[in-house]
Structure formats: C-alpha cells, structure tokens
Coordinates of C-alpha atoms and ligand atoms in Angstrom, one line a residue:
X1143 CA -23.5 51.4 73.6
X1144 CA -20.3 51.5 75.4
X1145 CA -20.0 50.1 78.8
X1146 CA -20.3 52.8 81.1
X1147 CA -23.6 53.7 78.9
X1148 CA -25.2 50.2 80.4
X1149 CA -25.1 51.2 83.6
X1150 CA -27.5 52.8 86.0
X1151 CA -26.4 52.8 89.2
X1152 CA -23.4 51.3 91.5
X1153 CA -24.8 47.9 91.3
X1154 CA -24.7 47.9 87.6
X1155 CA -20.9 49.2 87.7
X1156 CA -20.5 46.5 90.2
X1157 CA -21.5 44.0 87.1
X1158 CA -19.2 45.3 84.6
X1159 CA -16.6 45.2 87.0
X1160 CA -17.0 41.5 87.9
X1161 CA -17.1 41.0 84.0
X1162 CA -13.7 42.7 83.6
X1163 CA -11.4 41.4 86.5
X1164 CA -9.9 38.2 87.4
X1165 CA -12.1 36.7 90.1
X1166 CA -9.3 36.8 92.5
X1167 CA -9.2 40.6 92.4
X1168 CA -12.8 41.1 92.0
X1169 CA -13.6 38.9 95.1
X1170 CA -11.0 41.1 96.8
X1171 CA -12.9 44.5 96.6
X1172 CA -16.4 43.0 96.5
X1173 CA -16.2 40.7 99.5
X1174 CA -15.7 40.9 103.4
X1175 CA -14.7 38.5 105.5
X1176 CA -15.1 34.7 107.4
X1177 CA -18.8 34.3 106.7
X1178 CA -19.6 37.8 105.2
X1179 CA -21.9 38.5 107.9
X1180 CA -20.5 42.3 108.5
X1181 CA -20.9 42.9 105.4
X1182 CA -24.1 42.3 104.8
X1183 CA -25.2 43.6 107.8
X1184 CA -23.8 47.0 106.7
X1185 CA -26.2 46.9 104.0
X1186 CA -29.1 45.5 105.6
X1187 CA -28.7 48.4 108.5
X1188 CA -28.8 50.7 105.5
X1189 CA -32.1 49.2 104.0
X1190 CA -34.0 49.3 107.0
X1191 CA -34.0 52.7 107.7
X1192 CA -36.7 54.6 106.5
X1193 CA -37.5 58.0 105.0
X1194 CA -40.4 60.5 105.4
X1195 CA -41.6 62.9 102.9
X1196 CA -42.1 66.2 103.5
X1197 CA -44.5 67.6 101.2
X1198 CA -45.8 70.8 100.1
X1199 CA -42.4 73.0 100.5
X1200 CA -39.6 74.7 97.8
X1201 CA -37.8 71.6 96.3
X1202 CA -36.9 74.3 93.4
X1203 CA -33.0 74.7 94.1
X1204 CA -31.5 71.6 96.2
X1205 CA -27.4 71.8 96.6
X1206 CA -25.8 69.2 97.8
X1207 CA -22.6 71.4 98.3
X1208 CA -20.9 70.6 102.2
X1209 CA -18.1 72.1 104.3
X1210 CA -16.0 68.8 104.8
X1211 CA -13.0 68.9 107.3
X1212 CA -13.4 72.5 106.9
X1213 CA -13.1 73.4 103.3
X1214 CA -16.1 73.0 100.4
X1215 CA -17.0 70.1 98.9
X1216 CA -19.4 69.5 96.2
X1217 CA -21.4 66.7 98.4
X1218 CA -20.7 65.5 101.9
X1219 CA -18.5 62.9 100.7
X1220 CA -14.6 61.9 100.0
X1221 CA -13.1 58.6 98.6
X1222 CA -12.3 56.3 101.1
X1223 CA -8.6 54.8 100.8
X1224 CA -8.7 50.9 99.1
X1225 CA -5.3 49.6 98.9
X1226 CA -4.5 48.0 95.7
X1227 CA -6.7 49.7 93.8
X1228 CA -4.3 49.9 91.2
X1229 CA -5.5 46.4 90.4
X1230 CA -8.7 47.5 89.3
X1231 CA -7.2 49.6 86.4
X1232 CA -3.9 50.6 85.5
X1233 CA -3.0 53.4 88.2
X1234 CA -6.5 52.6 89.4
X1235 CA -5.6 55.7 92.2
X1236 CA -4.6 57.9 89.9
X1237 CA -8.0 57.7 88.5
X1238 CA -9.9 57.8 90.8
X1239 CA -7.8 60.8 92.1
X1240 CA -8.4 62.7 88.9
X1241 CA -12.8 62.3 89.0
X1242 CA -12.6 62.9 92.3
X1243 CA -11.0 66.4 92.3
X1244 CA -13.3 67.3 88.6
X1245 CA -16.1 66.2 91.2
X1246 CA -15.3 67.9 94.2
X1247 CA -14.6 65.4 96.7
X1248 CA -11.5 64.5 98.8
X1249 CA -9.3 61.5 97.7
X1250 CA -7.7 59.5 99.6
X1251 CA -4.2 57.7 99.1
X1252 CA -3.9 54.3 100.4
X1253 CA -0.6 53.3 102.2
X1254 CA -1.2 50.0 99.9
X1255 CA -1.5 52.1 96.9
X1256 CA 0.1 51.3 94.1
X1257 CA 0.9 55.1 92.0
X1258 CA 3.5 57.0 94.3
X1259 CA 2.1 60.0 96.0
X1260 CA 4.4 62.7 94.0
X1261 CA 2.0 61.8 91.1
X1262 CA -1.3 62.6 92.7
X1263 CA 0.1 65.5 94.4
X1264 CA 1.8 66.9 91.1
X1265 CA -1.3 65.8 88.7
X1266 CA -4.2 64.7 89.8
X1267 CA -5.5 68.0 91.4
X1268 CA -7.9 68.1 94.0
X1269 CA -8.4 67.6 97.7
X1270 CA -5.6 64.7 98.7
X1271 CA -5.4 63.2 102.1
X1272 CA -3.5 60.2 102.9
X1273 CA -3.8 56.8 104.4
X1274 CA -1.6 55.6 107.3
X1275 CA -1.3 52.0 108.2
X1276 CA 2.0 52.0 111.1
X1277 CA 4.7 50.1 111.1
X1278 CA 6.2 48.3 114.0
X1279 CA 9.6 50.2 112.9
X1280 CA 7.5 53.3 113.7
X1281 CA 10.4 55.7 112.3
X1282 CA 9.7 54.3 108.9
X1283 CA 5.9 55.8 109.7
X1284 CA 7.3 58.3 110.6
X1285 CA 9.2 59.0 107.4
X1286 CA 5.9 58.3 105.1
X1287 CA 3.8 61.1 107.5
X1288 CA 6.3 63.8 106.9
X1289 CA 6.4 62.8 103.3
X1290 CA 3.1 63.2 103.0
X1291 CA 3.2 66.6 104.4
X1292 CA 6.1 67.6 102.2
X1293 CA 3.8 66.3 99.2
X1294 CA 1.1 69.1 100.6
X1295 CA -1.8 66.7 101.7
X1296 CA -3.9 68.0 103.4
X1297 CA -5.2 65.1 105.7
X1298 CA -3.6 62.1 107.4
X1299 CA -6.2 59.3 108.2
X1300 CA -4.5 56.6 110.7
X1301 CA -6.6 53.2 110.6
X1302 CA -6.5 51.6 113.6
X1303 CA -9.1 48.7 113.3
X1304 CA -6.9 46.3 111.8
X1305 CA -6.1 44.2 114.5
X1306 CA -4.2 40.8 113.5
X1307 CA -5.3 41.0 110.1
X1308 CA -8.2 40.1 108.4
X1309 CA -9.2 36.5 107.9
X1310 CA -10.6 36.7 104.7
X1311 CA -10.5 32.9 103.1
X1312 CA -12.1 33.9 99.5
X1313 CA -8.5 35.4 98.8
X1314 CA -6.9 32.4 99.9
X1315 CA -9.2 29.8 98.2
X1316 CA -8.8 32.1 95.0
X1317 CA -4.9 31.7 94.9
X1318 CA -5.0 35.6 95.2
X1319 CA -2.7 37.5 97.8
X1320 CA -0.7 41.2 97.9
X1321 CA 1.6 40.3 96.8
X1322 CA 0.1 38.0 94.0
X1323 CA 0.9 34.7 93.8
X1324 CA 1.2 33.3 90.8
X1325 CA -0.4 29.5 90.3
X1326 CA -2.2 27.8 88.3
X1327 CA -5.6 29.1 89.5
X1328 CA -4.2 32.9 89.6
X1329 CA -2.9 32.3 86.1
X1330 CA -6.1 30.7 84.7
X1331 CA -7.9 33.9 86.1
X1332 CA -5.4 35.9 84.5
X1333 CA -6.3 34.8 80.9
X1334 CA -9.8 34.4 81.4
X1335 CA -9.4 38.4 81.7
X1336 CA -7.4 39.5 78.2
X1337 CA -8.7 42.2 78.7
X1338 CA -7.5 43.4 81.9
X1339 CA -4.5 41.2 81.2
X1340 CA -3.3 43.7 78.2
X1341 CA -4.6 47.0 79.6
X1342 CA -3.7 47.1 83.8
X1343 CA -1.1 44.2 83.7
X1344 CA 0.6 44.6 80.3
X1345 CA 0.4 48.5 80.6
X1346 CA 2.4 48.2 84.1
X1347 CA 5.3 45.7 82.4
X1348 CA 5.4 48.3 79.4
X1349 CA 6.1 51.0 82.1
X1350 CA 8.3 49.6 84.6
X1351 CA 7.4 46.5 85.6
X1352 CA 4.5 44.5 87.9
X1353 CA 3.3 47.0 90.0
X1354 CA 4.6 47.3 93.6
X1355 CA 3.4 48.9 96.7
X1356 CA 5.4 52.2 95.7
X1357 CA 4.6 53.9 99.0
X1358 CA 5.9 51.4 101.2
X1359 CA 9.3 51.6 103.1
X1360 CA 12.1 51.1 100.6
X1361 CA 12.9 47.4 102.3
X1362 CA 9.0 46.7 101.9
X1363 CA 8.1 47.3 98.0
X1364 CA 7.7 44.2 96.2
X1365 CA 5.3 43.2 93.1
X1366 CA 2.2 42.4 93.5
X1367 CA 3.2 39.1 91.2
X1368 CA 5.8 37.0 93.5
X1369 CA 6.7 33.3 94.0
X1370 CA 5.5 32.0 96.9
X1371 CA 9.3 32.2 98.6
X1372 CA 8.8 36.1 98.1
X1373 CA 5.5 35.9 99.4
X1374 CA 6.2 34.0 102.2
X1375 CA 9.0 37.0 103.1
X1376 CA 6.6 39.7 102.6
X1377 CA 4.1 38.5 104.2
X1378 CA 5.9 40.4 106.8
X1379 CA 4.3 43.3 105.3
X1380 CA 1.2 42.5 107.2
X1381 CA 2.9 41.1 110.3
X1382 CA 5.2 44.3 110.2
X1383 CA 2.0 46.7 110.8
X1384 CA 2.5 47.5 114.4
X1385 CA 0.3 46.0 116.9
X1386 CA 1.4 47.6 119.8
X1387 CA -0.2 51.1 119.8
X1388 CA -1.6 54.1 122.2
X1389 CA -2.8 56.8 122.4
X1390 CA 0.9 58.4 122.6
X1391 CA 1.3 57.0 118.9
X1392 CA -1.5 59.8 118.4
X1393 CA 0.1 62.4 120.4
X1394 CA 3.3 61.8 118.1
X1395 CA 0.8 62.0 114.8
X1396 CA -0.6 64.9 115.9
X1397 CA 3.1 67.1 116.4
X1398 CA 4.3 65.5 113.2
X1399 CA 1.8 66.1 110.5
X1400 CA 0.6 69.8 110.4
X1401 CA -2.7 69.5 108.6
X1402 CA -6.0 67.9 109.7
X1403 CA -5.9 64.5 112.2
X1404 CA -8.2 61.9 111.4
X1405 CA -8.4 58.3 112.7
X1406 CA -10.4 55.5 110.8
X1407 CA -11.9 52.8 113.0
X1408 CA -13.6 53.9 115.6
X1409 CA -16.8 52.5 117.2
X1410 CA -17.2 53.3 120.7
X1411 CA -18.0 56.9 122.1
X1412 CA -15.6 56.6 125.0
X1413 CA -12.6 56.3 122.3
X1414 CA -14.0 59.5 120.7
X1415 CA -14.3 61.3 123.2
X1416 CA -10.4 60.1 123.9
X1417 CA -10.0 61.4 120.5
X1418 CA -11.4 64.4 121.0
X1419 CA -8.9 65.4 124.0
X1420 CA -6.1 64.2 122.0
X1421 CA -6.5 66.8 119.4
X1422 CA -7.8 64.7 116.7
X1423 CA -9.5 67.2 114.1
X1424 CA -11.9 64.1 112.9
X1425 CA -13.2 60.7 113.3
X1426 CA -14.1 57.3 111.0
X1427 CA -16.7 55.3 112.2
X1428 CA -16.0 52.5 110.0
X1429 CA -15.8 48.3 110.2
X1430 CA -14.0 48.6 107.0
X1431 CA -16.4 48.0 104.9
X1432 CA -17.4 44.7 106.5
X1433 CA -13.6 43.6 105.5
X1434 CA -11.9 42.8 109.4
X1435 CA -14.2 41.7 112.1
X1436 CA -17.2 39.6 110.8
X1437 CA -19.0 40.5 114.2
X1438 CA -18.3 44.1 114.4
X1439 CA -22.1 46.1 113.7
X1440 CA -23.2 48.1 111.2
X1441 CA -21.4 51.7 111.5
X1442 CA -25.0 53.5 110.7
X1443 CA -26.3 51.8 113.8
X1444 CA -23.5 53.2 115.6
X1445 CA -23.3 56.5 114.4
X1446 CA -25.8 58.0 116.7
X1447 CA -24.3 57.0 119.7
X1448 CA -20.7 58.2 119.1
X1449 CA -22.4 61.6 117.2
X1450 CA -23.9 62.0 121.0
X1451 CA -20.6 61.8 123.0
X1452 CA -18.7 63.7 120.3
X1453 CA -21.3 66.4 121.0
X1454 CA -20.0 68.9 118.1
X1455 CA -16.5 68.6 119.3
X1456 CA -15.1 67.1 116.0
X1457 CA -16.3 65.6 113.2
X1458 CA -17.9 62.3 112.7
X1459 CA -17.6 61.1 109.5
X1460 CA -18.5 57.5 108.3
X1461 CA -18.4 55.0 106.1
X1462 CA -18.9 51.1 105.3
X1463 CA -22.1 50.0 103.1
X1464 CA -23.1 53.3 101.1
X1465 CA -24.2 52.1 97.4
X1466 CA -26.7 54.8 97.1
X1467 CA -27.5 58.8 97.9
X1468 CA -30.2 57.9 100.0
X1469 CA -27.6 56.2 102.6
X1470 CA -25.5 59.3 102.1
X1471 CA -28.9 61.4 103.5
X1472 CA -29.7 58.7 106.4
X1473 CA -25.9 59.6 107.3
X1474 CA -26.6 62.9 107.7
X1475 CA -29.8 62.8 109.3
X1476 CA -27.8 60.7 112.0
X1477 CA -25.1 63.2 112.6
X1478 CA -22.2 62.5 110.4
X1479 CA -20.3 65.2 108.2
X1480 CA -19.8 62.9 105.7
X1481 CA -19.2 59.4 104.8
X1482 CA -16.4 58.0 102.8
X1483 CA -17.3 55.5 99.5
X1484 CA -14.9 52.6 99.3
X1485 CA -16.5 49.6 96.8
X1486 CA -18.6 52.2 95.4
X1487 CA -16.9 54.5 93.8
X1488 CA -14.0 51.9 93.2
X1489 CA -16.2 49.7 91.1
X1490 CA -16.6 52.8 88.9
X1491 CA -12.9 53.1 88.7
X1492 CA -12.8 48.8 87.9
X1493 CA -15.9 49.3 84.9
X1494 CA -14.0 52.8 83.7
X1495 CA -11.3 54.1 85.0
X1496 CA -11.7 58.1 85.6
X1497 CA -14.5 58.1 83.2
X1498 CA -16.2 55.2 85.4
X1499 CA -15.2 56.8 89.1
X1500 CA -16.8 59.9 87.7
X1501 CA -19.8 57.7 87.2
X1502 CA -20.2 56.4 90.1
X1503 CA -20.3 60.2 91.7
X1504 CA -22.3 61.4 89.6
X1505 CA -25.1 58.2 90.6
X1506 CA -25.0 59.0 94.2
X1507 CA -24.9 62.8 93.9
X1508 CA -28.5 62.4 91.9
X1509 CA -29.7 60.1 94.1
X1510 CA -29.0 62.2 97.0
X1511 CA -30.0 65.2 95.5
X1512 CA -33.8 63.2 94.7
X1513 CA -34.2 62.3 98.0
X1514 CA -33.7 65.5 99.8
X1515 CA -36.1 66.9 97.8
X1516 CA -38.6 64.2 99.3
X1517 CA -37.4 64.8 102.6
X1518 CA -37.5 68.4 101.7
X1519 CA -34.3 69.8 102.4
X1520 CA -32.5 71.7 99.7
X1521 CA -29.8 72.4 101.4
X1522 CA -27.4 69.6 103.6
X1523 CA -27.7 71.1 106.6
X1524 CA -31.2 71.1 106.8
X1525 CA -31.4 67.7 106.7
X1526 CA -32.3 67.0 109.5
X1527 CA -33.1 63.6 112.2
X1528 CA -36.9 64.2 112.1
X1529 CA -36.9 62.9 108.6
X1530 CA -36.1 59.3 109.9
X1531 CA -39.3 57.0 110.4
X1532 CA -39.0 56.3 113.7
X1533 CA -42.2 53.4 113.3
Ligands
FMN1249 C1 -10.4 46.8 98.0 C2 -10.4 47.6 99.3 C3 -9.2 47.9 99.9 C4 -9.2 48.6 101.1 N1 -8.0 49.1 101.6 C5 -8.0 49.9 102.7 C6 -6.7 50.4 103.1 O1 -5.7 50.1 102.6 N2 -6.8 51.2 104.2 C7 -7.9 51.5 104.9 O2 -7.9 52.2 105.9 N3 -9.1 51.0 104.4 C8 -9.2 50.2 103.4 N4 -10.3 49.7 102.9 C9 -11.6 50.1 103.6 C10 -12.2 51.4 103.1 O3 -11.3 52.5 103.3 C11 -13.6 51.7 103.6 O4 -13.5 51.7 105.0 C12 -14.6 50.7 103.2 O5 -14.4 50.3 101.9 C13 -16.0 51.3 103.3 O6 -17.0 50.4 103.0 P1 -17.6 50.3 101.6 O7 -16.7 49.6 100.7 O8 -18.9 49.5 101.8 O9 -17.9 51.7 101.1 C14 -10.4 49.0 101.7 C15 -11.6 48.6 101.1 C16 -11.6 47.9 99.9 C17 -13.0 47.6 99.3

C-alpha cells in the first residue's frame, strides 16, 4: 500500500507529511503563531457550527460545479498562495499547479514561491492568479504585477494583513528561517529526512542549485540555505515589504493589472465596502490561516457580517481553517463564493506531490458533495443559510 493509499482524509495527509519533512519545514506550514490561539480558533469556529438535514427530497444528481470570479470551476474553491511551498516537494507549486488545473480549481502563485511564474503559465495549465506581497520600492511591485499580466494570469491577489511580520517563535526555536539557516539543529533535521533530503533538496542542487525565491526582485533572490551573515541581509526581504500603504496603492493596482482585483486580508465591512468603491472585483476574508495575529477571530465568524455590507456588490471569498467539505458548505451557506485551501491542499502536495494535491481535492470535493446531499441541495447555489442550526 503506497502512501497516498493510507490516507483518508486531510488529516491523514497531514500525518504522512509530518513523517516526510524536516520538523523545521513541517512546523512551518502546520503551525500559526505566538500561542497558536488563532489557529485553533479557526478550527474550533468551524466545528461548532452545525448542519440540518433536509430529508425526503432528490439527492439523485448533486454538482458541486461553481462560477468563481466569473468563470467555472469544478467546486467553489481555488488554492490559496503558501510561499515556500517548494519546500514541501521539489517545485512543490508546480504541483500543486498541475492537480489543481486536472481538478478545476484556480491556483495561486505565491510571491515567496519558489518555481518562476513562466513555468506555471507555459505548463501547468489551468486557472493561475498570482500573489502580491509589495515592496517598499513599489516600482519593483510594480514590475512583478505587469509581469504577471504579460504571463496571462488571470487574477492578482494583494495581501494586505501582514502588518510587521509575523511573530511565529516555533521557526525560530527550530533553527528554520526563509532563507534557511543552516545549524546544527537545521542540519540534524535535514538528515533525519533522507528522504526529502535526496528527492526536494538533492533534486534542486542537480538542477541549478538551493532553491531561491525566483519571483522576487532581481536584488532580493537568495537560497533558501544561507549563513547567518546572508540571512541577517535578507532579512530585509521581510522588512522590505512596504508598510506604508493606502488605498491609492489600490487605485494604482487596479490601472496596472487588467484582469480581476482581489485583496487578501480583510475583516471589517467598512474596508469592504471601501473595496467595493475602489473597483476591487473580489475580497479575502482571511487571518491567514491563523499565521499573523494570534488575536484576530475566526474568518467564518466574520463572514456574515462583511457578506452583509458587501451586499452582492463583489465577491466574498474566504479562507483560514477548511480541512473538510463540510466547512466548504458552512462557507457557502454564510455567503461566500468560495474559500481558498492553504494547509489543506498543501499537505497533499508535502505526502505526494501532484498525485497527493490531487488527493487532497478529491477528499473535500466528496465530502462536500455528501453533505449537500444531507442538507439537500444538489446544486451550490441552493445551498442555502437556513440549513445552519441556529439552536
Ligand atoms: C506555508 C504557508 C505559507 C503561506 N504563504 C502565504 C503567502 O506567501 N502569501 C499569502 O497571502 N498567504 C500565505 N499563506 C496563507 C494562505 O494563503 C491562507 O490564507 C491560509 O493558509 C488559509 O488557512 P488554512 O491553511 O487553514 O487553509 C500561507 C499559508 C501557509 C500554510
């Protein structure tokens, strides 16, 4: 039985994962930040939301295809962008690129990615949209945006909820940083992990080298191994994320990339509604996974309130804490579009590569399609908010 054959559902790809990667990287997907308490509350927010089962009507053809930003997708869902994930596996993104577009969905691209975005746009098919963190040199933004649209993708997400950076002490305790340091603990890790020593780090020396943040500004690639002098320089790769922002910085966004608008990080209904009159075509409603601020709340608790201001003006997708279909129904009961899988589908990618993202799909779309037909909706927009418990 291979692997991918053990597993059952996210949480078992979540296992094999853990067995495969050094600790340092596996603690860098899997965990949030400070005391974890976002994170958990993502999930817990998730858990206690109940279902109702409609009984007695035509469960015989349930679809779970969805118009997503506009265009089809097979299920309201796309792949949210996780930097690094070339970690996971060797051109993790690449992967995952490839099982999303034989599944359906949107991928996409991280700025912190570590496969150059020529590649996914020349071979990995599919729905691509791309991630922008900005620079304080906001030219050299700039110059990755209109890339991007050169490269044809079709979506530019700008996350704004980074703040100062995220305070996230595992990574620091586990010797693990972008770019890697390499010390005794990081080494140790390292060959505790033949296995991903030979296939992600010994396939990227045999072609090319330690892998780099390709997509970064010339000045700003450097391997994701360093010495702690290097580090210490690019570090500046976080402090170089611009901190001084507006709304203008949209305004500029929005006359520079052609295709569809859509900003990751926000919470409040007054900034969506400011998104709304600044042309943006969709909205995140993300904490990031749990991964920035440890008090921030769970998105799903959110959702409805920000759904309600929006008022069908745009769209309101979300993500942070979806591990099964269900959550992906509760979403959509509660007004989003769609919701974007980071650890989810990105533990696939870590147990499988493509094989393994595919996996991970393929969990949540039967789970999703099993409980609409106990809420009794075979179709995704007629699932609908009466199917919440409301106690
Ligand atoms: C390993 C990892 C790296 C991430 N990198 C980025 C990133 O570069 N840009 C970004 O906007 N969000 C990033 N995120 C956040 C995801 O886009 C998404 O908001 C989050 O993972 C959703 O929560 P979930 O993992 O519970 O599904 C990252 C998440 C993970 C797990």
């Amino acid at each position: 039985m291979s692997r991918l054959d053990s597993c059952f559902n996210i949480a078992d790809l979540r296992d094999v994962a853990q067995r495969r990667l050094p600790k340092g990287v596996f603690d860098y997907i899997d965990k949030g930040t400070e005391d974890m308490i976002a994170l958990s509350g993502n999930r817990r927010a998730f858990d206690e939301i109940k279902l109702l089962n409609k009984t007695l009507v035509d469960i015989s053809d349930v679809k779970l295809d969805a118009t997503v930003l506009g265009k089809h997708a097979a299920l309201p869902m796309a792949i949210a962008p996780t930097g690094t994930a070339g970690l996971t596996w060797y051109e993790g993104e690449f992967e995952l690129a490839k099982a999303a577009a034989k599944a359906g969905v949107p991928f996409t691209l991280a700025t912190g990615s570590n496969t150059p975005m020529e590649k996914l746009a020349n071979e990995a098919g599919g729905r691509l949209w791309f991630q922008l963190y900005m620079w304080r040199e906001k030219n050299l933004s700039d110059d990755l945006v209109k890339r991007a649209a050169r490269n044809g993708f079709e979506a530019l997400i700008w996350t704004v909820d980074i703040g100062h950076g995220a305070n996230r002490e595992h990574n620091l305790r586990n010797g693990f940083a972008t770019p890697y340091v390499l010390n005794t603990r990081s080494v140790l890790d390292m060959l505790a992990h033949p296995g991903w020593l030979a296939g992600v780090m010994g396939r990227y020396m045999m072609n090319g080298g330690m892998p780099k943040h390709v997509n970064y500004p010339p000045g700003y690639q450097t391997k994701i191994t360093g010495n702690v002098v290097e580090q210490k320089k690019t570090h500046g790769v976080a402090a170089r994320r611009a901190d001084k922002v507006g709304w203008d910085d949209v305004d500029r966004l929005r006359d520079l990339f052609p295709g569809k608008l859509i900003i990751k990080g926000i919470v409040r209904p007054d900034d969506a509604q400011k998104a709304i009159e600044h042309g943006v075509d969709a909205i995140v409603v993300s904490n990031h996974g749990g991964r920035n601020m440890d008090s921030a709340p769970p998105t799903i608790s959110l959702l409805p309130q920000v759904v309600k201001a929006v008022d069908g003006k745009m769209e309101v997708i979300v993500d942070s804490g979806i591990r099964r279909g269900s959550d992906i129904v509760k979403c959509r009961a509660l007004g989003a579009s769609a919701v974007l899988t980071g650890r989810a589908t990105l533990f696939g990618t870590a147990a499988g590569g493509e094989a393994g993202a595919l996996k991970a799909i393929d969990f949540l779309k039967d789970e999703m399609k099993r409980t609409m037909a106990y809420v009794g909706a075979q179709r995704v927009e007629e699932i609908a908010e009466d199917c919440i418990w409301r106690g």
